Coordinates of C-alpha atoms in Angstrom, one line a residue:
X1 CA 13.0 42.4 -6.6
X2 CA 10.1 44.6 -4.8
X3 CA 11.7 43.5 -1.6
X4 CA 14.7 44.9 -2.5
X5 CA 13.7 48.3 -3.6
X6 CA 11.6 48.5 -0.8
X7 CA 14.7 47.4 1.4
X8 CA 16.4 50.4 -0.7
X9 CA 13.6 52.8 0.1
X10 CA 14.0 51.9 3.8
X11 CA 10.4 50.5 4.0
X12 CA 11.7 47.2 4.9
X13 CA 14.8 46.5 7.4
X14 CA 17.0 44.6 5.0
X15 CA 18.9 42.3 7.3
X16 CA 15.0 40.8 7.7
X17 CA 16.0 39.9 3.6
X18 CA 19.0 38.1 5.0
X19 CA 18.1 33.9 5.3
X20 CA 14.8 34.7 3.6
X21 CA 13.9 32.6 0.1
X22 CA 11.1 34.2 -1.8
X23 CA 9.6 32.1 -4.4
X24 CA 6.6 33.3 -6.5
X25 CA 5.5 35.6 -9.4
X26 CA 4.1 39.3 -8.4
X27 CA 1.2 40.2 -10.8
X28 CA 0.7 44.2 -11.9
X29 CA -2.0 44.1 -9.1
X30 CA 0.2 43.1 -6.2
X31 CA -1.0 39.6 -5.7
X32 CA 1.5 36.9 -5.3
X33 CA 0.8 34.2 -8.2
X34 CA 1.9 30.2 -7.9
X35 CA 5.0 29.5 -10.2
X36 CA 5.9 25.3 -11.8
X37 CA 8.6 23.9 -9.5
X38 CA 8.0 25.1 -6.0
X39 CA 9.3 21.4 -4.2
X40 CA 12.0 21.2 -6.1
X41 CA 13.1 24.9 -5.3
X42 CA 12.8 24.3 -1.8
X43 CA 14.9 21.5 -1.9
X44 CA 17.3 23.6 -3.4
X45 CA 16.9 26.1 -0.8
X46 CA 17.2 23.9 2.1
X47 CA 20.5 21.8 0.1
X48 CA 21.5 25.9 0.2
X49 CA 21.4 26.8 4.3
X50 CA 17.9 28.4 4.1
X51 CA 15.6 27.7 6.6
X52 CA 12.5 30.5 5.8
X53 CA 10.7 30.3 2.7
X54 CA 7.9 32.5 1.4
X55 CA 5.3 31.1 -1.1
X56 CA 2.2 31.8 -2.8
X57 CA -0.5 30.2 -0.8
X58 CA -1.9 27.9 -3.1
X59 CA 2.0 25.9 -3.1
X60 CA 2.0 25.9 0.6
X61 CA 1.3 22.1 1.2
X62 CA 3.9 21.6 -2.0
X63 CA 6.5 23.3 -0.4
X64 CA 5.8 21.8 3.4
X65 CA 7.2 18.3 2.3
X66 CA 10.5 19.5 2.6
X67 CA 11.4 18.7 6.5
X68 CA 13.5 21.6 8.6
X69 CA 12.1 24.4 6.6
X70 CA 9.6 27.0 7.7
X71 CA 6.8 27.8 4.9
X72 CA 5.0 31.0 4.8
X73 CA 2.3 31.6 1.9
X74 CA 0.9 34.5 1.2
X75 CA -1.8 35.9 -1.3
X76 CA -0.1 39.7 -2.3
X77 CA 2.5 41.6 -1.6
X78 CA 0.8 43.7 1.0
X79 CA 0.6 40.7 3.4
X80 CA 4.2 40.0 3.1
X81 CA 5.5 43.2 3.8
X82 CA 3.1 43.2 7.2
X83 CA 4.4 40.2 8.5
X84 CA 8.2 41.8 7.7
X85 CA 7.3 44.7 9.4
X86 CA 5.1 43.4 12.2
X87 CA 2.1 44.9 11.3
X88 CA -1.3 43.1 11.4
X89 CA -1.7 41.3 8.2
X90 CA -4.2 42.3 5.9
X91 CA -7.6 40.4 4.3
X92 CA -6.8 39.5 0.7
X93 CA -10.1 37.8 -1.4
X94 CA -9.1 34.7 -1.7
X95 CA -9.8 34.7 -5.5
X96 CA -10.3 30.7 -6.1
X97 CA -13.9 29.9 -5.1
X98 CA -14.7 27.3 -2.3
X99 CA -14.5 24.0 -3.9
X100 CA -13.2 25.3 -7.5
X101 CA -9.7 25.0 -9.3
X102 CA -7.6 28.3 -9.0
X103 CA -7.6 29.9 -12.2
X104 CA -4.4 31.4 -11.4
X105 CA -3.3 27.2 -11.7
X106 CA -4.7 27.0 -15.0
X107 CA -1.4 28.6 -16.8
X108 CA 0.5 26.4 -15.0
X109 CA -0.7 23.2 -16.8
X110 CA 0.7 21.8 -19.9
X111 CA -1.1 22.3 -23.1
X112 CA -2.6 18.8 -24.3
X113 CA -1.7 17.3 -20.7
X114 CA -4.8 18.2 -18.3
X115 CA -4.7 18.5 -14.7
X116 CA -3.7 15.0 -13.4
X117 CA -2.0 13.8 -16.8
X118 CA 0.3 11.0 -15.8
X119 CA -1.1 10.6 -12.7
X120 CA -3.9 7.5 -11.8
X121 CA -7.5 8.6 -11.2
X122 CA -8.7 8.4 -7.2
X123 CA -11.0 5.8 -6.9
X124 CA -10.4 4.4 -10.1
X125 CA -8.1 0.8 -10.1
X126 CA -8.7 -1.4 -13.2
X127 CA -8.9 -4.8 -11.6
X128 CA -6.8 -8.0 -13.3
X129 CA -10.0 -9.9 -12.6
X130 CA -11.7 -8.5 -15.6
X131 CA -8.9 -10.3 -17.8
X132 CA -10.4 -13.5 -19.5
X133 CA -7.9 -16.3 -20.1
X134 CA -4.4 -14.8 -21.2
X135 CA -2.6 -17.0 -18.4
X136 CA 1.0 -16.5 -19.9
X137 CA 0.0 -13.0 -20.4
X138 CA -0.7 -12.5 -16.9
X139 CA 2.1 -14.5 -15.6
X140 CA 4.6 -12.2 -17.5
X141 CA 2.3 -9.6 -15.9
X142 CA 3.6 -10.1 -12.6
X143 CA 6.7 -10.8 -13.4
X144 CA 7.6 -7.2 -15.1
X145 CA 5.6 -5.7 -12.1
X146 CA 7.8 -8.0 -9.7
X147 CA 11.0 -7.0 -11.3
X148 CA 10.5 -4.1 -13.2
X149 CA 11.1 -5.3 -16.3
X150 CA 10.0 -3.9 -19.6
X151 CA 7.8 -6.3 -21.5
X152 CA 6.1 -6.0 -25.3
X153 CA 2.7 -7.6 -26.2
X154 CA 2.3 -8.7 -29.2
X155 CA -1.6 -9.9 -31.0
X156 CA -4.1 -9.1 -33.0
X157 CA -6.7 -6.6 -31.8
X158 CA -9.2 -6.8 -29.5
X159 CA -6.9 -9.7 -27.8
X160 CA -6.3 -8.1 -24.5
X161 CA -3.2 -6.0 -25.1
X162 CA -4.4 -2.8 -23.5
X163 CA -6.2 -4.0 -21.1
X164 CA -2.8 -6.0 -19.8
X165 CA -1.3 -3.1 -19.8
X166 CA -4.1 -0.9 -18.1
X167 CA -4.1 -3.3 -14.9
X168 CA -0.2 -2.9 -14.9
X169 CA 0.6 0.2 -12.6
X170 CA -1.9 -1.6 -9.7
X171 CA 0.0 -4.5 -9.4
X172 CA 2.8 -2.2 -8.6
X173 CA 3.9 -1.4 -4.9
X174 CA 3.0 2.3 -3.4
X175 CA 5.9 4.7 -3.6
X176 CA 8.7 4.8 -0.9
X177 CA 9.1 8.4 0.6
X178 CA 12.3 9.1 -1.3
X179 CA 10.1 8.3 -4.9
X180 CA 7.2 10.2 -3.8
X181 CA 9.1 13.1 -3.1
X182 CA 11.2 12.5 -7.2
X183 CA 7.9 11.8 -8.6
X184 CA 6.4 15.2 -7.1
X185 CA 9.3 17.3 -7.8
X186 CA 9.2 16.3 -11.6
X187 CA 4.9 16.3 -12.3
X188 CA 5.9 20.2 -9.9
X189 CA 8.1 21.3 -12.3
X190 CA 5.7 20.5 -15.2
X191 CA 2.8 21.6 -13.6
X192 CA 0.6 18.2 -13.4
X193 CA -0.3 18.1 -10.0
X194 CA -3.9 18.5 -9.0
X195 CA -5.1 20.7 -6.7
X196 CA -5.4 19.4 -3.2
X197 CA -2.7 17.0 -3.8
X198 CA 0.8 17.8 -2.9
X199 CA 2.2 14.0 -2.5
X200 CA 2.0 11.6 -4.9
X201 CA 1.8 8.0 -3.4
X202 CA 0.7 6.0 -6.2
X203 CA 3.5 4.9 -9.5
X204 CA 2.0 7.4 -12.1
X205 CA 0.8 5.3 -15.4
X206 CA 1.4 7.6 -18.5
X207 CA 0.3 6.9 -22.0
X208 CA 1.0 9.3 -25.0
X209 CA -0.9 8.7 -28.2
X210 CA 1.4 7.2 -30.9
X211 CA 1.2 10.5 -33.1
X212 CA 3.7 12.2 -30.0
X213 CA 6.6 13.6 -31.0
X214 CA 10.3 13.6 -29.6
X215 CA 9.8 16.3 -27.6
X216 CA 7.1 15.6 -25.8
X217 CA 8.2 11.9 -25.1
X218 CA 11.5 12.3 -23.5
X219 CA 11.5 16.3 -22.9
X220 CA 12.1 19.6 -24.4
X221 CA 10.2 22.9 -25.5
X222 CA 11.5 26.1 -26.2
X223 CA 13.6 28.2 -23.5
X224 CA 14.0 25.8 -20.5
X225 CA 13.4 22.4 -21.2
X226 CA 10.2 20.9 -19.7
X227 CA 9.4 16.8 -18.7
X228 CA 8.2 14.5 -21.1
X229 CA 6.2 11.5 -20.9
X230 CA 9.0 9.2 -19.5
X231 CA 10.1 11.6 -16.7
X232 CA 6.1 12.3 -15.9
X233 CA 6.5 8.1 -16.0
X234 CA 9.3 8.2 -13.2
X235 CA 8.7 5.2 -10.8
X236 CA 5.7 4.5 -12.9
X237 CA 4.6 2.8 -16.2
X238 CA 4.9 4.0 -19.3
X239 CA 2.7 2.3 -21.9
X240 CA 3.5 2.7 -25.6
X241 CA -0.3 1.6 -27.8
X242 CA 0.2 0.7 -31.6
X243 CA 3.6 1.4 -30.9
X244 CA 4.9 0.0 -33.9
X245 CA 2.3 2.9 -35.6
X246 CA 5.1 5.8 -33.6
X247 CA 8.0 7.3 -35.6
X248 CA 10.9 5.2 -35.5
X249 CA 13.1 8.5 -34.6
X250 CA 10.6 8.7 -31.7
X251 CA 11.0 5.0 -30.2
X252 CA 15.1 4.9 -30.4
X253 CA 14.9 8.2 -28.3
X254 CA 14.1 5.8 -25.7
X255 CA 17.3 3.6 -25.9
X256 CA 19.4 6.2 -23.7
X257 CA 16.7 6.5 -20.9
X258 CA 16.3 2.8 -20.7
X259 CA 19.6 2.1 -20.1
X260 CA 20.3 5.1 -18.0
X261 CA 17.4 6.3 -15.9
X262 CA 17.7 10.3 -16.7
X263 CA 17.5 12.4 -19.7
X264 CA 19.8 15.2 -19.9
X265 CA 17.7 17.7 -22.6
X266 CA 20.0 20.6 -23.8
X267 CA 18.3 24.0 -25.0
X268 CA 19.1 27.6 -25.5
X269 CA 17.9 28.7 -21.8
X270 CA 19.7 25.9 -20.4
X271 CA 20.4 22.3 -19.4
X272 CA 18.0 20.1 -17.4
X273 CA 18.8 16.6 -16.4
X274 CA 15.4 14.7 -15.6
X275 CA 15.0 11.5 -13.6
X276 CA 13.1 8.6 -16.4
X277 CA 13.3 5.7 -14.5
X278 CA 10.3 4.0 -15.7
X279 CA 8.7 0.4 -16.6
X280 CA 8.4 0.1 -20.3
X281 CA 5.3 -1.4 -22.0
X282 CA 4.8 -1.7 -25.4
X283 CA 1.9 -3.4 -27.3
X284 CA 1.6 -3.8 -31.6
X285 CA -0.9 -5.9 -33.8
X286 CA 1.6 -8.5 -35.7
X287 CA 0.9 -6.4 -39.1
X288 CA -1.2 -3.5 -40.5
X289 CA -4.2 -5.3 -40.7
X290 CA -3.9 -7.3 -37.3
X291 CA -5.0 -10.5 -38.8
X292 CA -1.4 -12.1 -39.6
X293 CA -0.9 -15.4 -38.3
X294 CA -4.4 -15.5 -36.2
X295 CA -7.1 -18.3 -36.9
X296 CA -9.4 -17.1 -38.7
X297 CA -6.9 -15.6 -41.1
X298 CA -7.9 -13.0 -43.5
X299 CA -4.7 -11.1 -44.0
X300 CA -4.0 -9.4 -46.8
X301 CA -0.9 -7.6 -46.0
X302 CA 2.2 -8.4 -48.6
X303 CA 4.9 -9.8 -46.5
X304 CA 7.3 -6.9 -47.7
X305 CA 4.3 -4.8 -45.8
X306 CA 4.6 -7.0 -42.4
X307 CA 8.3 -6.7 -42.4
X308 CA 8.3 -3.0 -42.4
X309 CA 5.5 -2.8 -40.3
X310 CA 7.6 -4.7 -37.5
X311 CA 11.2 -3.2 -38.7
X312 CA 9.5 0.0 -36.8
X313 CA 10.6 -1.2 -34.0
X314 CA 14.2 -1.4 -34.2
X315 CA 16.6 -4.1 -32.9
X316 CA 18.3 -2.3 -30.4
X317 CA 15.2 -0.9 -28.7
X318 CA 13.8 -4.6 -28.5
X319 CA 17.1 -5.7 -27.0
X320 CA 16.2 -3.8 -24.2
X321 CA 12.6 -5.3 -23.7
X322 CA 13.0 -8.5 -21.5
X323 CA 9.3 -9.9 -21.9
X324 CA 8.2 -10.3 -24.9
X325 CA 4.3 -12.0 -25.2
X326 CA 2.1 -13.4 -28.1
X327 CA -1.2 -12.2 -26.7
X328 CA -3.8 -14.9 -28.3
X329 CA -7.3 -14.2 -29.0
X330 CA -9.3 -15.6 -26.1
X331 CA -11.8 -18.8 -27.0
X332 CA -15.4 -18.8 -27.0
X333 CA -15.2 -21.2 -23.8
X334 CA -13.2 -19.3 -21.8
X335 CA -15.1 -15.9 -22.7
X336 CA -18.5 -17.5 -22.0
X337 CA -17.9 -19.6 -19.0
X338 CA -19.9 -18.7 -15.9
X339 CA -18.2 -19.0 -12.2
X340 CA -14.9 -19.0 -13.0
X341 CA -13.3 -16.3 -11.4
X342 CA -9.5 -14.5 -12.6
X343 CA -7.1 -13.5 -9.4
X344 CA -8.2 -9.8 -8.6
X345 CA -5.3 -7.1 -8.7
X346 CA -4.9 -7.2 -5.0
X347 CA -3.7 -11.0 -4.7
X348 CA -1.2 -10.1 -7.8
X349 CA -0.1 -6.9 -5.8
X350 CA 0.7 -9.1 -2.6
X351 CA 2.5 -11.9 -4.1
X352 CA 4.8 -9.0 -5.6
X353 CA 5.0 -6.9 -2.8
X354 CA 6.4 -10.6 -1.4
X355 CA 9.1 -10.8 -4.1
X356 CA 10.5 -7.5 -4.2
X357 CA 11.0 -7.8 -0.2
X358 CA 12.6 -11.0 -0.9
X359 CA 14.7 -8.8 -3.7
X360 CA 15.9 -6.0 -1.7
X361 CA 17.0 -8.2 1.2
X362 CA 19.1 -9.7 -1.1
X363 CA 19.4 -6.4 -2.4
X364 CA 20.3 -4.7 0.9
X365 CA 24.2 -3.9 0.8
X366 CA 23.9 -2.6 -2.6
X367 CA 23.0 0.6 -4.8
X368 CA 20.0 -1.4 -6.3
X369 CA 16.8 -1.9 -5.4
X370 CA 14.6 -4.4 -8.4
X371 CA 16.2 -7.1 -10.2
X372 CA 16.1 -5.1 -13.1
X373 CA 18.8 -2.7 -11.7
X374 CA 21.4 -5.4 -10.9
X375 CA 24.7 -5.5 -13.3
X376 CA 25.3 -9.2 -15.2
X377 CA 28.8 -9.0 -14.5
X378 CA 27.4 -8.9 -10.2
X379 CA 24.8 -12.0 -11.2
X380 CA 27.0 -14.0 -12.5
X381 CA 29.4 -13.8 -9.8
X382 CA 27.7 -12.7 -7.0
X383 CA 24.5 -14.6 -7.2
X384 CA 24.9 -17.4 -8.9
X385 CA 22.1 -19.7 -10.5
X386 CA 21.8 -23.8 -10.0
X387 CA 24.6 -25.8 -10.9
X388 CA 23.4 -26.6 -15.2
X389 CA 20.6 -24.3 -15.4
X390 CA 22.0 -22.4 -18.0
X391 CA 22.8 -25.1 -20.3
X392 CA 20.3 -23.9 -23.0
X393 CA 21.1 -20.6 -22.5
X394 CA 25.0 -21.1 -23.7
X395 CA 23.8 -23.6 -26.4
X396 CA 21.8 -20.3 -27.6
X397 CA 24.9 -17.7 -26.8
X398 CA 27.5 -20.5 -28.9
X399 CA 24.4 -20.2 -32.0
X400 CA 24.2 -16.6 -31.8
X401 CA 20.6 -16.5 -30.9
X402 CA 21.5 -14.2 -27.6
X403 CA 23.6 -11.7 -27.1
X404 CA 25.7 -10.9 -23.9
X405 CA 22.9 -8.5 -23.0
X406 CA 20.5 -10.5 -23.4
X407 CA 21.9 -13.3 -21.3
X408 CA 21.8 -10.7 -18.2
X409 CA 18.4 -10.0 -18.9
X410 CA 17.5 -13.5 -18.9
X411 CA 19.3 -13.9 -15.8
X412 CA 17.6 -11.0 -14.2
X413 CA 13.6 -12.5 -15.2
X414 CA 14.9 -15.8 -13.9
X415 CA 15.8 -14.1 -10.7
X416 CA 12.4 -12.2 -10.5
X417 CA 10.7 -15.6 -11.3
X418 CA 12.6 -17.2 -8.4
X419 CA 11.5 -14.4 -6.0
X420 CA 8.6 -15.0 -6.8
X421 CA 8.2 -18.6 -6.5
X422 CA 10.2 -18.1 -2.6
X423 CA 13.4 -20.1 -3.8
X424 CA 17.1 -18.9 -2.9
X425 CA 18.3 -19.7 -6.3
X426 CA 16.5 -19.9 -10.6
X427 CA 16.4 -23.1 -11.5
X428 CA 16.7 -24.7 -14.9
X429 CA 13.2 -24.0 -15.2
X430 CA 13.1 -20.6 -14.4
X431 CA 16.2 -19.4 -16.8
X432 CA 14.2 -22.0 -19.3
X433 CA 11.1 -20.0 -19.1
X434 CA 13.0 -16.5 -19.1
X435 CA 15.0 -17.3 -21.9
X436 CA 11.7 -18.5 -23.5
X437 CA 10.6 -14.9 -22.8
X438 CA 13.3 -13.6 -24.3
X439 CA 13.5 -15.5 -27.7
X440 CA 9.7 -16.2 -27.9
X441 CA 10.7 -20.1 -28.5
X442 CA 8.7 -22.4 -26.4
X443 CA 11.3 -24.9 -26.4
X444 CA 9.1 -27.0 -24.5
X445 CA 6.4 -27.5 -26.6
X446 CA 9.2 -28.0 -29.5
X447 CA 10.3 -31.0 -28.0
X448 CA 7.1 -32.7 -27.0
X449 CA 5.8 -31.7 -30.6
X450 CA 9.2 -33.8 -32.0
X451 CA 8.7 -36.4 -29.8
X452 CA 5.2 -37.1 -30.5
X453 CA 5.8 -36.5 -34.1
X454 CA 8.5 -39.0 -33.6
X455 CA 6.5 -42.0 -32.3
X456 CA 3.3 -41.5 -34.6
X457 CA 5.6 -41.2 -37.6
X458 CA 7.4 -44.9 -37.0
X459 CA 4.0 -46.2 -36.1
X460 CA 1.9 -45.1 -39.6
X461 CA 5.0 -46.5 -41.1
X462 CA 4.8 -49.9 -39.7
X463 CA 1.0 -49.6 -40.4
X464 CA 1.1 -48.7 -44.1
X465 CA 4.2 -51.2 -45.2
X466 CA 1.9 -54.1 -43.5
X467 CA -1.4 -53.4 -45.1
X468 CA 0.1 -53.6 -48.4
X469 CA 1.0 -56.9 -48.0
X470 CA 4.6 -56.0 -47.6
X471 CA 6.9 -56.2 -44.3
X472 CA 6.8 -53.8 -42.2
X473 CA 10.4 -52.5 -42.7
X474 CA 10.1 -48.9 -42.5
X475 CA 12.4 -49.0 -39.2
X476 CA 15.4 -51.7 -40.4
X477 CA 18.4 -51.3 -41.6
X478 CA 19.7 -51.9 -45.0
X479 CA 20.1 -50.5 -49.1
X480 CA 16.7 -49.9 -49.1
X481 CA 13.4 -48.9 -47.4
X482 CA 10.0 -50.0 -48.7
X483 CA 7.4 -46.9 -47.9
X484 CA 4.0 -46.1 -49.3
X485 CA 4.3 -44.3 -52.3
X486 CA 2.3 -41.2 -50.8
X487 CA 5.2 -39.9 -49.0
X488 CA 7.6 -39.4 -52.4
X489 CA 4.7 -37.5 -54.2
X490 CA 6.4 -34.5 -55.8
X491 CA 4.7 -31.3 -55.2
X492 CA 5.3 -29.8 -58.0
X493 CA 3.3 -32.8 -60.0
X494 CA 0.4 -33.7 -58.0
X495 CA -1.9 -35.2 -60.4
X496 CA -2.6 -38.7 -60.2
X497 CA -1.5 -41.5 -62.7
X498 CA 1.9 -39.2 -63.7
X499 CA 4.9 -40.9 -63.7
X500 CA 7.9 -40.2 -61.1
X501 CA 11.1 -41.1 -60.5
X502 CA 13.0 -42.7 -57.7
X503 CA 16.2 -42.3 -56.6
X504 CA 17.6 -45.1 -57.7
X505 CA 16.4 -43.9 -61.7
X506 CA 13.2 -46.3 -61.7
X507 CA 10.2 -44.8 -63.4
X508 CA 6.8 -46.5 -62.0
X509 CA 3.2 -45.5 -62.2
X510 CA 1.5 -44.0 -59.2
X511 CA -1.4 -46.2 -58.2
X512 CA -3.6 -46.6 -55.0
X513 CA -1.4 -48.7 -52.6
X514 CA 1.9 -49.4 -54.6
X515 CA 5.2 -48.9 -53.0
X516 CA 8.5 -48.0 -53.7
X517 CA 12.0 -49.1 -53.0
X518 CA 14.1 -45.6 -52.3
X519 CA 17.6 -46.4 -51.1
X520 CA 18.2 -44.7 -47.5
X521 CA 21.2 -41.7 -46.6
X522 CA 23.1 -43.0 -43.5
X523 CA 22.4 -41.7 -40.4
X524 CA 25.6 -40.5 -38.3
X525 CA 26.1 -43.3 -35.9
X526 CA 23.1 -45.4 -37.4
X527 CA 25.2 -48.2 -37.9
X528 CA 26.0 -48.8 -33.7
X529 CA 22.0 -48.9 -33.2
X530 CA 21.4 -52.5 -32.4
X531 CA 17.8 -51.7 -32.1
X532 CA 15.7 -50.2 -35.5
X533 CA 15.5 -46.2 -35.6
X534 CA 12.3 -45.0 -35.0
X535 CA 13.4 -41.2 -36.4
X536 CA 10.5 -40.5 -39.3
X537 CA 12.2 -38.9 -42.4
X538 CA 11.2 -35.5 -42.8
X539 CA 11.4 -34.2 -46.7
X540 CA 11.9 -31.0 -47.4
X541 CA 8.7 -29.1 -49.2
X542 CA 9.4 -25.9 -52.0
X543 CA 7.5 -23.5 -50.2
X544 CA 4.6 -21.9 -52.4
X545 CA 5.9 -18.5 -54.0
X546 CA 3.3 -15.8 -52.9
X547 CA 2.5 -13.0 -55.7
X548 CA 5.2 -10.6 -55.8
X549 CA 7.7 -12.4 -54.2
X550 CA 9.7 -13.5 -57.2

């Protein structure tokens, strides 16, 4: 507007005016002050036809990123209207002091943000070497970094959860020159960037405390809309602590940005659509206290307390997590043991850096660049997995135990896990393991545990029906089955010497080593064994009634 009255006022030629793109705040004084938003502008200027921008100095290495366009900063009005005129430019006090922030920057930052919030510290790379133990935990790790998949711990505190999550953005590649300039443009526009620093090159790591609000998670403010923590977290992580201790209003606010890599955040001064394409991670204790289902026990949360404390976080936002992990506390051996080095972040970062090459030459002819990115309907025809390595998985979609999003996530980890094991296809053990992920079923140790159970079951059996100088017939075939009176004992009437009764109606006092004859129930297809079952029969216990649950 002063170049235009002074174009008026025939101070200024106004056909110099003409291509020119002035972009900057004039203080009472006549000095030109930095503004939020200077790379995006000029990328809006050069997308426009303009070619010559002016810019307060202090923006000028901001606004240089943008190639084809000529950047001229300036500290006051004086010196632009000298270098309009062709008149030698005048000294202006440069009124930031060598080696100190510009205090003219300071109203450009974000109150309760700082200087470099959302941004990692120079010098400063947590290292996954400092992890003790947590193997699964790590392996999921690298598999979310791999494939950019959102994962959830889940433990009891001082487990490791944060620290998981910490060593997270490291393991993550640098930037490609298209997401520098997207990450720079948004941390621009809210004012983040540090002095000194006009590129980011490094996938910004953002975590809010879990008191934030809506609007300062996914965007808002009064007048024009400002970033929030998930587009400050663009190409980056964002990490959610005691998440389940957030507002539930807060956490489904991320649903739509998960899915769709943008908010669009609608105010009186206008509409702003912001880039959120960002790595979810989320970490909770298991209940209030954080000492549910741990060891040493201790907890005395009412279970009417633990399932509100984990109905926080709500079904459909967990739908979208692909990895979800039981963070164990680490044992005394592993914590103590001497000369037995964890992988460091830098072999992690490499064996990823290997998969997501592998992943966007696959990738190469598509819109998509991670795993994570790739439609089910284009996996499942495209790309498809080993002949019977999804046999679980439609055993579990038949049950109802996954749903038809959840059977592309699973199919995208198994993909990640493929890359980065170097095969061409997942294998039954990779969908296995994803799905596994997914659930939180270790199917594996399931059957081994049966198994086991199985064998030792038939053989205590055998052993008890012989040293009561009976035959061992606790695997044949017939009316009855002669079994050591210890495995009828009611629950409900555990004191010694009372008197039970049998199926068959016979009452008979319960002494040290007497048996009982308890007709079986027929197996389906018992009668084509020709060999005896070894299957132990399992009864089913009343499970204790806790206080309050009546």
């Amino acid at each position: 507007m002063a170049c235009a009255v002074l174009g008026a006022a025939e101070r200024l030629d106004p056909r110099e005016l003409t291509d020119l793109m002035m972009i900057g705040e004039l203080g009472l004084d006549g000095r030109v002050r930095p503004v939020r938003g200077v790379l995006p502008a000029v990328l809006a200027a050069a997308d426009a036809g303009y070619r010559q921008v002016v810019v307060p100095e202090p923006t000028v290495a901001e606004a240089s990123l943008v190639p084809g366009v000529s950047v001229l900063g300036i500290r006051s009005l004086r010196q632009l209207i000298a270098v309009l005129t062709d008149e030698p430019v005048p000294e202006e006090e440069n009124p930031s002091g060598e080696g100190r922030p510009d205090p003219l920057l300071a109203g450009l930052v974000m109150p309760g943000t700082g200087a470099t919030a959302g941004l990692p510290a120079e010098g400063h790379t947590p290292d996954l070497a400092d992890v003790v133990g947590q193997h699964n935990a790590r392996r999921a790790l690298e598999v979310a970094a791999a494939g950019r998949h959102h994962i959830f711990f889940k433990g009891p505190p001082g487990a490791g959860k944060t620290m998981l999550a910490e060593r997270l953005p490291g393991l993550l590649p640098p930037l490609t020159p298209k997401a520098s300039l997207e990450v720079t443009a948004v941390h621009s526009v809210a004012g983040t960037l540090p002095p000194g620093q006009p590129l980011v090159h490094r996938p910004p790591y953002c975590a809010p405390h879990h008191s934030a609000t809506t609007a300062s998670l996914v965007g808002g403010g009064t007048g024009l809309p400002r970033p929030g923590a998930v587009s400050l977290a663009h190409h980056g992580v964002l990490f959610l602590d005691e998440a389940a201790e957030c507002s539930p209003r807060v956490l489904d606010a991320l649903r739509q940005p998960l899915e769709s890599g943008h908010v669009v955040v609608a105010r009186a001064g206008g509409m702003m659509r912001m880039p959120a394409r960002f790595l979810l991670a989320l970490a909770a204790n298991p209940c209030p206290c954080g000492r549910h289902g741990t060891t040493a026990g201790g907890c005395e949360c009412r279970p009417s307390s633990i399932r509100r404390y984990r109905a926080r976080l709500s079904g459909p936002l967990m739908d979208r997590v692909d990895l979800r992990i039981a963070v164990e506390p680490v044992a005394r051996r592993e914590l103590l043991a001497l000369g037995r080095a964890a992988e460091s972040t830098a072999t992690v970062a490499e064996r990823v850096r290997a998969a997501r090459q592998r992943a966007a030459a696959r990738l190469a002819d598509t819109p998509w660049q991670t795993n994570s990115e790739v439609p089910g309907h284009e996996l499942r025809t495209r790309w498809p997995v080993q002949p019977g390595a999804l046999a679980q998985v439609e055993r579990d979609l038949e049950c109802g135990l996954l749903t038809a999003r959840g059977l592309d996530r699973v199919l995208r980890v198994a993909w990640t896990a493929a890359d980065l094991a170097g095969r061409d296809r997942p294998t039954k053990e990779d969908v296995n393991w994803a799905l596994e992920l997914r659930t939180g079923v270790r199917r594996g140790a399931v059957a081994a545990r049966t198994a086991a159970g199985a064998v030792a079951g038939a053989a205590e059996g055998a052993v008890a029906a012989t040293g009561a100088g009976e035959p061992a017939t606790a695997g044949t075939h017939g009316p009855a089955r002669t079994v050591p009176w210890a495995g009828l004992r009611d629950e409900r009437e555990p004191e010694a010497g009372r008197e039970q009764q049998t199926t068959a109606g016979e009452e008979r006092p319960l002494t040290p080593g007497a048996t009982a004859t308890v007709p079986t129930v027929p197996v389906r297809g018992e009668r084509l064994h020709a060999t005896p079952d070894p299957r132990p029969r399992v009864a089913l216990v009343r499970p204790v009634q806790s206080r309050g649950e009546r």
